[in-house]
Tab-separated table of C-alpha atoms in Angstrom:
chain	number	residue	atom	x	y	z
A	1	MET	CA	43.593	9.039	-9.649
A	2	THR	CA	40.993	11.502	-10.932
A	3	LEU	CA	37.741	10.654	-12.697
A	4	ARG	CA	35.009	12.970	-13.998
A	5	ASP	CA	31.422	13.273	-12.867
A	6	SER	CA	28.423	13.532	-15.196
A	7	ARG	CA	29.093	17.237	-15.707
A	8	GLY	CA	32.787	16.785	-16.386
A	9	GLU	CA	34.042	17.957	-12.987
A	10	PRO	CA	37.098	16.230	-11.450
A	11	VAL	CA	36.649	13.838	-8.525
A	12	SER	CA	39.575	12.266	-6.684
A	13	THR	CA	38.823	8.551	-6.951
A	14	SER	CA	39.631	5.555	-9.094
A	15	ASP	CA	36.223	3.989	-8.477
A	16	PRO	CA	33.402	5.189	-10.772
A	17	SER	CA	30.812	3.632	-8.460
A	18	LEU	CA	31.683	6.245	-5.831
A	19	ILE	CA	30.843	9.030	-8.249
A	20	THR	CA	27.559	7.294	-9.028
A	21	ALA	CA	26.765	7.072	-5.308
A	22	LEU	CA	27.758	10.696	-4.716
A	23	GLU	CA	25.566	11.913	-7.552
A	24	ALA	CA	22.650	9.833	-6.269
A	25	ALA	CA	22.971	11.500	-2.857
A	26	HIS	CA	23.258	14.921	-4.476
A	27	GLU	CA	20.179	14.212	-6.577
A	28	GLU	CA	18.227	13.595	-3.374
A	29	LEU	CA	19.570	16.839	-1.909
A	30	LEU	CA	18.598	18.822	-4.987
A	31	HIS	CA	15.105	17.336	-4.869
A	32	TYR	CA	14.755	17.915	-1.097
A	33	ARG	CA	13.913	14.309	-0.416
A	34	GLY	CA	15.300	11.252	1.299
A	35	ASP	CA	18.407	11.304	3.471
A	36	PRO	CA	21.393	12.454	1.402
A	37	VAL	CA	23.675	12.640	4.446
A	38	GLY	CA	22.748	9.101	5.447
A	39	MET	CA	23.375	7.924	1.894
A	40	ILE	CA	26.876	9.376	1.787
A	41	GLU	CA	27.648	8.105	5.295
A	42	THR	CA	26.932	4.590	4.049
A	43	VAL	CA	29.429	5.134	1.244
A	44	LEU	CA	32.057	6.512	3.629
A	45	GLU	CA	31.799	3.494	5.914
A	46	ASP	CA	33.376	1.386	3.172
A	47	HIS	CA	35.422	4.159	1.545
A	48	PRO	CA	36.711	6.468	4.302
A	49	ASP	CA	39.291	8.003	1.953
A	50	PHE	CA	36.657	9.331	-0.480
A	51	VAL	CA	37.438	13.055	-0.301
A	52	MET	CA	34.347	14.333	-2.054
A	53	GLY	CA	32.144	12.179	0.161
A	54	HIS	CA	33.396	13.965	3.276
A	55	VAL	CA	33.122	17.311	1.492
A	56	PHE	CA	29.528	16.589	0.512
A	57	LYS	CA	28.531	15.563	4.028
A	58	ALA	CA	30.087	18.620	5.662
A	59	ALA	CA	28.765	20.984	3.016
A	60	VAL	CA	25.192	19.741	3.393
A	61	LEU	CA	25.376	20.166	7.158
A	62	THR	CA	26.477	23.808	6.832
A	63	GLN	CA	22.977	24.682	5.671
A	64	ALA	CA	21.225	23.401	8.796
A	65	MET	CA	22.006	26.501	10.929
A	66	GLU	CA	21.334	24.569	14.140
A	67	THR	CA	23.627	24.048	17.119
A	68	ARG	CA	22.680	20.363	17.368
A	69	ILE	CA	24.318	19.814	13.960
A	70	TYR	CA	27.572	21.620	14.745
A	71	ASP	CA	29.638	18.737	16.173
A	72	CYS	CA	28.698	16.410	13.336
A	73	MET	CA	29.539	19.118	10.808
A	74	LEU	CA	32.879	19.803	12.489
A	75	ASP	CA	33.790	16.109	12.418
A	76	ALA	CA	32.996	15.965	8.703
A	77	VAL	CA	35.120	19.045	8.008
A	78	ARG	CA	38.053	17.572	9.909
A	79	SER	CA	37.711	14.309	8.011
A	80	ALA	CA	37.844	16.212	4.722
A	81	GLU	CA	40.822	18.279	5.885
A	82	ALA	CA	42.690	15.112	6.838
A	83	LEU	CA	42.541	14.122	3.161
A	84	TRP	CA	43.874	17.472	1.902
A	85	SER	CA	46.944	15.962	0.256
A	86	ALA	CA	44.773	13.574	-1.752
A	87	ALA	CA	42.315	16.287	-2.837
A	88	ASN	CA	42.380	18.110	-6.165
A	89	GLU	CA	42.110	21.901	-6.360
A	90	ARG	CA	38.346	21.855	-6.829
A	91	GLU	CA	37.915	19.722	-3.708
A	92	ARG	CA	40.354	21.895	-1.773
A	93	GLY	CA	38.236	24.903	-2.670
A	94	HIS	CA	35.239	23.184	-1.109
A	95	ILE	CA	37.265	22.304	1.987
A	96	ARG	CA	38.344	25.939	2.375
A	97	ALA	CA	34.726	27.041	2.106
A	98	ILE	CA	33.334	24.640	4.681
A	99	ARG	CA	36.164	25.400	7.106
A	100	GLN	CA	35.417	29.124	6.860
A	101	TRP	CA	31.729	28.392	7.361
A	102	VAL	CA	32.404	26.314	10.464
A	103	ASP	CA	34.587	29.131	11.801
A	104	GLY	CA	31.672	31.556	11.407
A	105	ASP	CA	33.063	33.494	8.440
A	106	PHE	CA	30.040	32.931	6.235
A	107	TYR	CA	30.919	35.598	3.671
A	108	SER	CA	34.425	34.230	3.055
A	109	ALA	CA	32.931	30.760	2.727
A	110	VAL	CA	30.633	31.926	-0.042
A	111	GLU	CA	33.517	33.634	-1.811
A	112	ALA	CA	35.504	30.399	-1.593
A	113	TRP	CA	32.664	28.549	-3.304
A	114	ASP	CA	32.495	31.344	-5.852
A	115	ALA	CA	36.208	30.857	-6.577
A	116	VAL	CA	35.482	27.184	-7.246
A	117	LEU	CA	32.737	28.207	-9.667
A	118	VAL	CA	35.039	30.505	-11.628
A	119	GLU	CA	37.224	27.504	-12.448
A	120	HIS	CA	34.428	24.920	-12.460
A	121	PRO	CA	31.167	26.614	-13.550
A	122	ARG	CA	29.434	23.228	-13.785
A	123	ASP	CA	30.133	22.370	-10.148
A	124	LEU	CA	26.490	22.038	-9.183
A	125	LEU	CA	27.262	21.391	-5.517
A	126	ALA	CA	29.306	24.592	-5.232
A	127	LEU	CA	26.551	26.519	-7.002
A	128	GLN	CA	23.820	25.112	-4.789
A	129	LEU	CA	25.749	25.811	-1.590
A	130	ALA	CA	26.712	29.328	-2.645
A	131	HIS	CA	23.146	30.099	-3.704
A	132	LEU	CA	21.552	28.764	-0.532
A	133	SER	CA	24.156	30.627	1.515
A	134	ASP	CA	23.245	33.825	-0.323
A	135	VAL	CA	19.652	33.212	0.768
A	136	LEU	CA	20.694	32.602	4.379
A	137	LEU	CA	22.734	35.821	4.315
A	138	GLY	CA	20.115	37.901	2.507
A	139	ASP	CA	22.435	38.701	-0.427
A	140	THR	CA	19.679	39.271	-2.968
A	141	VAL	CA	21.912	40.556	-5.757
A	142	ASN	CA	24.161	37.513	-5.674
A	143	GLN	CA	21.171	35.211	-5.476
A	144	ARG	CA	20.693	36.368	-9.060
A	145	ASP	CA	24.205	37.221	-10.238
A	146	ARG	CA	26.135	34.282	-8.818
A	147	VAL	CA	23.955	31.974	-10.885
A	148	ALA	CA	24.166	34.266	-13.906
A	149	ARG	CA	27.967	34.059	-13.810
A	150	VAL	CA	27.891	30.336	-14.628
A	151	LEU	CA	24.981	30.201	-17.079
A	152	HIS	CA	27.381	30.332	-20.039
A	153	ALA	CA	28.432	26.776	-19.177
A	154	TRP	CA	24.933	25.309	-18.924
A	155	ASP	CA	22.195	24.197	-21.287
A	156	GLU	CA	19.665	21.382	-21.503
A	157	SER	CA	22.358	18.896	-22.470
A	158	VAL	CA	24.009	19.219	-19.040
A	159	PRO	CA	22.485	17.087	-16.246
A	160	GLY	CA	20.893	19.231	-13.553
A	161	TYR	CA	20.215	22.270	-15.739
A	162	ASN	CA	16.697	22.596	-14.357
A	163	PHE	CA	18.102	23.158	-10.857
A	164	VAL	CA	20.301	25.968	-12.153
A	165	LEU	CA	17.236	27.564	-13.740
A	166	GLY	CA	15.427	27.237	-10.410
A	167	PHE	CA	18.218	28.969	-8.519
A	168	HIS	CA	18.250	31.741	-11.120
A	169	SER	CA	14.466	32.026	-10.946
A	170	PHE	CA	14.597	32.622	-7.214
A	171	GLY	CA	17.373	35.183	-7.561
A	172	LEU	CA	15.472	37.045	-10.262
A	173	GLU	CA	12.366	37.069	-8.074
A	174	GLU	CA	14.240	38.447	-5.060
A	175	CYS	CA	15.586	41.225	-7.310
A	176	GLY	CA	12.063	42.085	-8.496
A	177	ASP	CA	12.374	40.721	-12.042
A	178	TYR	CA	9.150	38.772	-11.742
A	179	GLY	CA	8.470	38.082	-15.407
A	180	ARG	CA	11.834	36.472	-16.101
A	181	ALA	CA	11.745	34.721	-12.734
A	182	GLU	CA	8.420	33.088	-13.506
A	183	GLU	CA	9.567	32.078	-16.972
A	184	ALA	CA	12.749	30.434	-15.655
A	185	GLY	CA	10.946	28.705	-12.804
A	186	ARG	CA	8.164	27.304	-14.957
A	187	ARG	CA	10.719	26.101	-17.496
A	188	ALA	CA	12.622	24.299	-14.739
A	189	VAL	CA	9.470	22.591	-13.471
A	190	ALA	CA	8.506	21.577	-17.004
A	191	MET	CA	11.895	19.856	-17.279
A	192	ASP	CA	11.562	18.161	-13.874
A	193	PRO	CA	8.128	18.281	-12.193
A	194	ALA	CA	9.657	17.000	-8.928
A	195	ASP	CA	11.992	20.012	-8.667
A	196	SER	CA	10.431	21.436	-5.509
A	197	TYR	CA	12.872	24.346	-5.252
A	198	SER	CA	11.765	25.603	-8.662
A	199	ILE	CA	8.122	25.087	-7.697
A	200	HIS	CA	8.947	27.215	-4.663
A	201	ALA	CA	10.608	29.919	-6.793
A	202	VAL	CA	7.429	30.363	-8.842
A	203	ALA	CA	5.379	30.394	-5.623
A	204	HIS	CA	7.493	33.351	-4.481
A	205	VAL	CA	6.763	35.200	-7.717
A	206	LEU	CA	3.028	34.690	-7.297
A	207	GLU	CA	3.214	35.813	-3.644
A	208	MET	CA	5.103	39.007	-4.442
A	209	MET	CA	2.767	39.863	-7.318
A	210	GLY	CA	-0.374	39.333	-5.255
A	211	ARG	CA	-1.641	36.518	-7.475
A	212	GLN	CA	-3.181	34.546	-4.627
A	213	GLU	CA	-5.582	32.403	-6.634
A	214	GLY	CA	-2.834	31.590	-9.107
A	215	GLY	CA	-0.540	30.639	-6.253
A	216	ILE	CA	-3.132	28.346	-4.711
A	217	TRP	CA	-3.656	26.641	-8.055
A	218	TRP	CA	0.101	26.409	-8.733
A	219	LEU	CA	0.803	24.566	-5.492
A	220	THR	CA	-2.337	22.454	-5.192
A	221	SER	CA	-2.353	21.305	-8.822
A	222	ARG	CA	1.095	19.767	-8.455
A	223	GLY	CA	0.845	18.679	-4.838
A	224	GLU	CA	1.948	15.122	-5.609
A	225	ASP	CA	5.264	16.542	-6.806
A	226	TRP	CA	6.138	18.138	-3.460
A	227	HIS	CA	3.874	16.855	-0.654
A	228	HIS	CA	6.222	14.067	0.383
A	229	GLY	CA	9.589	15.825	0.210
A	230	ASN	CA	11.736	17.592	2.780
A	231	PHE	CA	10.652	20.973	1.403
A	232	ALA	CA	6.945	20.286	1.843
A	233	ASN	CA	6.719	22.155	5.133
A	234	HIS	CA	7.902	25.389	3.546
A	235	LEU	CA	5.613	25.012	0.549
A	236	TRP	CA	2.640	24.468	2.859
A	237	TRP	CA	3.661	27.745	4.509
A	238	HIS	CA	3.606	29.465	1.121
A	239	LEU	CA	0.164	28.046	0.421
A	240	SER	CA	-1.059	29.330	3.772
A	241	LEU	CA	0.124	32.868	2.936
A	242	TYR	CA	-2.185	33.022	-0.077
A	243	HIS	CA	-5.087	31.992	2.130
A	244	VAL	CA	-4.151	34.548	4.802
A	245	ASP	CA	-4.253	37.300	2.191
A	246	LEU	CA	-7.715	36.117	1.142
A	247	CYS	CA	-8.931	36.028	4.779
A	248	GLN	CA	-9.547	32.277	4.519
A	249	TYR	CA	-8.513	31.550	8.082
A	250	ASP	CA	-10.238	28.176	8.400
A	251	ARG	CA	-8.071	26.899	5.566
A	252	VAL	CA	-4.986	28.475	7.188
A	253	PHE	CA	-5.617	26.606	10.439
A	254	GLU	CA	-6.277	23.396	8.539
A	255	ILE	CA	-2.872	23.699	6.858
A	256	PHE	CA	-1.162	24.605	10.112
A	257	ASP	CA	-2.642	21.747	12.101
A	258	LYS	CA	-2.041	19.098	9.451
A	259	HIS	CA	1.294	20.179	8.025
A	260	LEU	CA	3.096	22.830	10.088
A	261	GLN	CA	2.608	21.459	13.590
A	262	SER	CA	4.267	18.103	14.133
A	263	ASP	CA	3.850	16.085	17.302
A	264	GLY	CA	6.658	16.333	19.828
A	265	LEU	CA	9.981	18.064	19.324
A	266	SER	CA	10.656	18.200	15.592
A	267	HIS	CA	14.336	19.139	15.896
A	268	ASP	CA	13.786	20.889	12.571
A	269	LYS	CA	14.246	24.630	12.826
A	270	TYR	CA	12.940	25.202	9.307
A	271	GLU	CA	9.637	23.629	10.331
A	272	GLU	CA	9.499	25.718	13.490
A	273	LEU	CA	10.445	28.897	11.604
A	274	ASP	CA	7.521	28.524	9.223
A	275	ALA	CA	5.110	27.757	12.050
A	276	ALA	CA	6.206	30.806	14.052
A	277	ALA	CA	6.097	33.090	11.030
A	278	LEU	CA	2.557	32.039	10.158
A	279	LEU	CA	1.172	32.339	13.683
A	280	TRP	CA	2.796	35.758	14.141
A	281	ARG	CA	1.076	37.008	10.990
A	282	LEU	CA	-2.212	35.845	12.448
A	283	LYS	CA	-1.370	37.609	15.701
A	284	MET	CA	-0.831	40.833	13.737
A	285	LEU	CA	-4.349	40.344	12.373
A	286	ASP	CA	-5.691	39.780	15.901
A	287	ILE	CA	-6.735	36.234	14.992
A	288	ASP	CA	-7.102	33.884	17.967
A	289	VAL	CA	-4.882	30.830	17.467
A	290	ASN	CA	-5.976	29.139	20.702
A	291	GLY	CA	-3.210	27.051	22.277
A	292	ARG	CA	-1.022	26.627	19.224
A	293	TRP	CA	1.634	29.012	20.518
A	294	THR	CA	2.281	26.936	23.637
A	295	ARG	CA	3.283	23.780	21.801
A	296	LEU	CA	5.506	25.799	19.468
A	297	ALA	CA	7.147	27.677	22.343
A	298	ASP	CA	8.009	24.345	23.952
A	299	LYS	CA	9.794	23.347	20.753
A	300	TRP	CA	11.748	26.607	20.573
A	301	ALA	CA	12.711	26.625	24.261
A	302	PRO	CA	15.947	24.590	23.903
A	303	ALA	CA	17.203	27.099	21.307
A	304	ALA	CA	16.600	30.245	23.367
A	305	GLU	CA	20.317	30.905	23.831
A	306	ASP	CA	21.696	29.532	20.561
A	307	THR	CA	22.810	32.824	18.916
A	308	LEU	CA	23.865	30.815	15.883
A	309	TYR	CA	21.681	32.575	13.328
A	310	ALA	CA	19.794	35.823	13.907
A	311	PHE	CA	16.926	34.694	11.677
A	312	ASN	CA	16.262	31.804	14.055
A	313	ASP	CA	16.479	34.016	17.133
A	314	VAL	CA	13.797	36.456	15.994
A	315	HIS	CA	11.379	33.610	15.299
A	316	ALA	CA	12.088	32.126	18.703
A	317	MET	CA	11.392	35.556	20.182
A	318	MET	CA	8.054	35.834	18.370
A	319	THR	CA	7.011	32.494	19.804
A	320	PHE	CA	8.038	33.285	23.376
A	321	ALA	CA	6.416	36.726	23.240
A	322	ALA	CA	3.141	35.401	21.871
A	323	ASP	CA	2.992	32.713	24.561
A	324	ALA	CA	3.979	35.140	27.346
A	325	ARG	CA	7.177	33.227	28.161
A	326	GLY	CA	8.943	36.132	29.816
A	327	ASP	CA	11.803	33.994	31.112
A	328	LEU	CA	12.599	32.690	27.643
A	329	MET	CA	12.297	36.157	26.125
A	330	ALA	CA	14.870	37.360	28.643
A	331	LYS	CA	17.163	34.476	27.721
A	332	VAL	CA	17.044	35.379	24.026
A	333	LEU	CA	17.757	39.042	24.711
A	334	ASP	CA	20.506	38.400	27.254
A	335	ALA	CA	22.224	35.826	25.052
A	336	ASN	CA	22.154	38.138	22.049
A	337	GLU	CA	23.393	41.127	24.050
A	338	ARG	CA	26.378	39.102	25.261
A	339	TYR	CA	26.953	37.655	21.824
A	340	VAL	CA	27.242	40.952	19.936
A	341	HIS	CA	29.767	42.237	22.467
A	342	SER	CA	31.971	39.150	22.645
A	343	GLN	CA	32.026	37.501	19.217
A	344	GLY	CA	33.271	38.528	15.793
A	345	ASP	CA	31.718	36.118	13.303
A	346	SER	CA	29.458	36.991	10.369
A	347	ASN	CA	26.262	36.469	12.328
A	348	VAL	CA	27.257	39.232	14.763
A	349	ALA	CA	26.585	41.933	12.177
A	350	MET	CA	23.257	40.333	11.276
A	351	THR	CA	22.310	40.239	14.948
A	352	ARG	CA	23.528	43.712	15.830
A	353	GLU	CA	21.980	45.530	12.874
A	354	VAL	CA	18.645	43.738	12.525
A	355	GLY	CA	18.190	40.677	14.720
A	356	LEU	CA	18.613	42.265	18.137
A	357	PRO	CA	16.569	45.415	17.346
A	358	PHE	CA	13.766	43.191	16.062
A	359	CYS	CA	13.925	40.994	19.165
A	360	ARG	CA	13.725	44.107	21.341
A	361	ALA	CA	10.796	45.368	19.281
A	362	ILE	CA	8.969	42.070	19.718
A	363	ALA	CA	9.502	42.320	23.474
A	364	ALA	CA	8.152	45.869	23.455
A	365	PHE	CA	5.161	44.794	21.354
A	366	ALA	CA	4.413	41.993	23.804
A	367	LYS	CA	4.378	44.500	26.686
A	368	GLY	CA	2.032	46.806	24.787
A	369	ASP	CA	4.756	49.422	24.304
A	370	TYR	CA	3.929	49.936	20.656
A	371	ASP	CA	5.685	53.304	20.437
A	372	GLU	CA	8.935	51.629	21.446
A	373	ALA	CA	8.376	48.879	18.897
A	374	VAL	CA	7.925	51.472	16.150
A	375	ASP	CA	11.021	53.388	17.218
A	376	LEU	CA	13.079	50.201	17.076
A	377	LEU	CA	11.747	48.897	13.769
A	378	HIS	CA	11.384	52.021	11.662
A	379	PRO	CA	15.139	52.739	11.365
A	380	ILE	CA	15.957	49.189	10.216
A	381	ARG	CA	13.186	48.600	7.709
A	382	TYR	CA	15.479	49.087	4.713
A	383	ARG	CA	18.229	46.946	6.251
A	384	THR	CA	16.144	43.858	6.866
A	385	ALA	CA	17.841	41.873	4.087
A	386	LYS	CA	20.816	41.507	6.428
A	387	LEU	CA	18.672	39.214	8.559
A	388	GLY	CA	18.652	36.642	5.759
A	389	GLY	CA	15.743	34.806	4.224
A	390	SER	CA	13.461	36.065	1.461
A	391	HIS	CA	11.317	39.144	0.957
A	392	ALA	CA	8.252	37.051	1.779
A	393	GLN	CA	9.793	35.834	5.030
A	394	ARG	CA	11.086	39.245	6.106
A	395	ASP	CA	7.732	40.882	5.435
A	396	VAL	CA	6.814	39.932	8.997
A	397	ILE	CA	9.090	42.767	10.174
A	398	HIS	CA	7.191	45.329	8.118
A	399	LEU	CA	3.835	43.947	9.219
A	400	THR	CA	4.909	44.212	12.857
A	401	LEU	CA	6.011	47.809	12.347
A	402	ILE	CA	2.705	48.746	10.724
A	403	GLU	CA	0.606	47.013	13.366
A	404	ALA	CA	2.578	48.700	16.143
A	405	ALA	CA	2.094	52.094	14.465
A	406	LEU	CA	-1.651	51.524	14.195
A	407	ARG	CA	-1.934	50.417	17.819
A	408	CYS	CA	-0.028	53.384	19.247
A	409	GLY	CA	-1.957	55.930	17.222
A	410	ARG	CA	0.790	56.881	14.766
A	411	HIS	CA	-1.705	56.649	11.974
A	412	LYS	CA	0.017	58.984	9.541
A	413	LEU	CA	3.150	56.868	9.657
A	414	ALA	CA	1.043	53.742	9.226
A	415	ARG	CA	-0.756	55.363	6.298
A	416	ALA	CA	2.564	56.131	4.606
A	417	LEU	CA	3.935	52.632	5.137
A	418	ILE	CA	0.744	50.979	3.951
A	419	SER	CA	0.690	53.204	0.874
A	420	GLU	CA	3.968	51.566	-0.119
A	421	ARG	CA	2.305	48.178	0.137
A	422	THR	CA	-0.805	49.005	-1.864
A	423	GLU	CA	1.398	50.451	-4.589
A	424	LEU	CA	3.605	47.355	-4.733
A	425	LYS	CA	0.809	44.794	-4.344
A	426	PRO	CA	-2.550	46.405	-5.156
A	427	THR	CA	-4.319	43.038	-5.442
A	428	SER	CA	-3.788	42.173	-1.765
A	429	PRO	CA	-7.040	42.393	0.246
A	430	GLN	CA	-5.061	42.522	3.492
A	431	ASN	CA	-3.132	45.569	2.291
A	432	TRP	CA	-6.380	47.432	1.647
A	433	LEU	CA	-7.824	46.372	4.996
A	434	LEU	CA	-4.722	47.837	6.645
A	435	ALA	CA	-5.167	50.983	4.580
A	436	ALA	CA	-8.766	51.298	5.757
A	437	ARG	CA	-7.613	51.184	9.384
A	438	ALA	CA	-4.945	53.806	8.783
A	439	PHE	CA	-7.315	56.163	6.982
A	440	ALA	CA	-9.895	55.743	9.739
A	441	GLY	CA	-7.241	56.600	12.309
A	442	CYS	CA	-6.455	59.756	10.330
A	443	GLN	CA	-10.172	60.683	10.438
A	444	ASP	CA	-10.379	60.254	6.664
A	445	ASP	CA	-13.647	58.344	6.560
A	446	HIS	CA	-14.088	58.669	2.803
A	447	ARG	CA	-10.768	57.026	1.967
A	448	ALA	CA	-11.264	54.462	4.731
A	449	ALA	CA	-14.551	53.403	3.159
A	450	ALA	CA	-12.969	53.302	-0.294
A	451	ALA	CA	-10.082	51.142	0.934
A	452	ASN	CA	-12.458	48.764	2.665
A	453	ALA	CA	-14.593	48.572	-0.471
A	454	LYS	CA	-11.484	47.763	-2.498
A	455	ALA	CA	-10.630	44.927	-0.116
A	456	GLN	CA	-14.150	43.512	-0.279
A	457	SER	CA	-14.155	43.759	-4.067
A	458	LEU	CA	-10.913	41.782	-4.272
A	459	LEU	CA	-12.277	39.157	-1.902
A	460	LEU	CA	-15.501	38.840	-3.880
A	461	SER	CA	-13.682	38.591	-7.203
A	462	GLY	CA	-11.571	35.801	-5.745
A	463	ARG	CA	-14.664	33.924	-4.633
A	464	ALA	CA	-16.221	34.351	-8.075
A	465	ALA	CA	-13.095	33.009	-9.740
A	466	ARG	CA	-13.150	29.938	-7.504
A	467	GLU	CA	-16.818	29.290	-8.233
A	468	VAL	CA	-16.183	29.476	-11.983
A	469	ALA	CA	-13.227	27.113	-11.648
C-alpha cells in the first residue's frame, strides 16, 4: 500500500505513523540536530520492512565521507535493496542513487537523485542529498541550478520551503550572485530561525563580500539558534574567519579552544576539517598556535591512509605537516599515489587533479621548498573546485600559494595573485597586508606603504564601528 507524506510524495507503507516518524527524523536532519539515524533505527527495529526507513538511513550515511561509517552504510543499502520489490519508483530511484554512491560513482548517484527530482520535485530528501553531494563534489553550478529546477513546485504553503530557499541561497552564493543569495537566505531564516544551514548560507555571503563586522553580528546575534546543533562547529569556524580577517587573534584562539578542539578523539571529520583549516590559515600568517597542532594531528592519524575523499586527505596533510609528522605525511602521499593508479571511482579524479598536487605542495612547504610548492599549486588554482567544499574552504589553497610565492621571493607573482584578491574583496585587511608584503618585495615602497595604510584604515574603521555599537 502507498500513502503520501506531508508534501504529497509516495511512501510504501500502510501505516501513517511511520511517515510521521520518518518526517520527524528528517526534520532533525534538516535542522542539523539530534540523532536522525538513531531515530530511524528505532523505527526499523519494529518495522524492518519499512523501505523508506532503510533508504533514509543509508542516504544520511552517504554524507559522512568517513571510512568508519562505510560498513554501516553498506548494511543499510543492502537492507533497502532487499526490499526492492516492495518499493515504488521514487524509492527505487533513491536505492539506485545510494548504491552508486557506495560503489564510488558519486556523479551517477547525484544524477540518480536528480532523476527522482524530475518526477518528484517536492522530494525534499532527494533535493537535500543531491545538493549536499554537489557541495562535496564542488559542482557550484548545480548547487544553484539543481535547486532552481524544482522551485516551480515550491512555495510557502509546502512544508520545508525554507530549507529549499537555504539550499538555493548557498548555490547562488557559490556562483557569485551575492545579493539574491543573501535575500533568499535571510528569507529562509525569517521563516525558521533554527534553520542553521540557511544561517550558514548568509554567513558565506558575508564572508565572500568582506563584511566581517556584519558576519560577526549575524552569527552572534542568533547564537541561540545554532550553538547547540550538529552544525555549530562549522558556524564557529565561519565566525573565526571574520576575526582572522580583522587580526583579532585572541578571539580566534578563544573560539578554537572552546568550540573547535574537543577532548579526545572526536571521530567527526567535519570537526577536524574546520580545526585544521583554521590553524593552517594562522600558520600562513606566521601566528604561533603553541601545541594545538599536536592534539589535532593525533586525531587525524588514524585517517592517514583513508583515500576516501580528497578534501579530507589535504586537511590531514596540513595537520601532519604543521606538526612535523613526517611518517604520517609519507603515509598520506604513498596511499594517494597508490590510490590514483589502482582505483577508478569518482574520488580518483578529485585526488589526481587537485588533492594529490596540493598534498605534495604542503609537503614541499613544510620542507621550506617554497618554489616547489608554487610550481605545484599555480597550475591547479582554477581547478580547485574539483576538490569539493566551498569557495571559503578552498581559499586555503590560494593562501598557501601566495604565502609560498612570498617566501621564495617570487614577489611579482604574489603581487599579481594578491591583486585579484583586493579587487574581489577590497574590504579585507588581510588582503591589503598581503599586498603590502608583495609590494615591499618588489621594491615598491610607496605602494607598500599605501597598502599597509589601507589595511590599518579598515582595521580602525572596524574598531570604531564596534565602539559605536
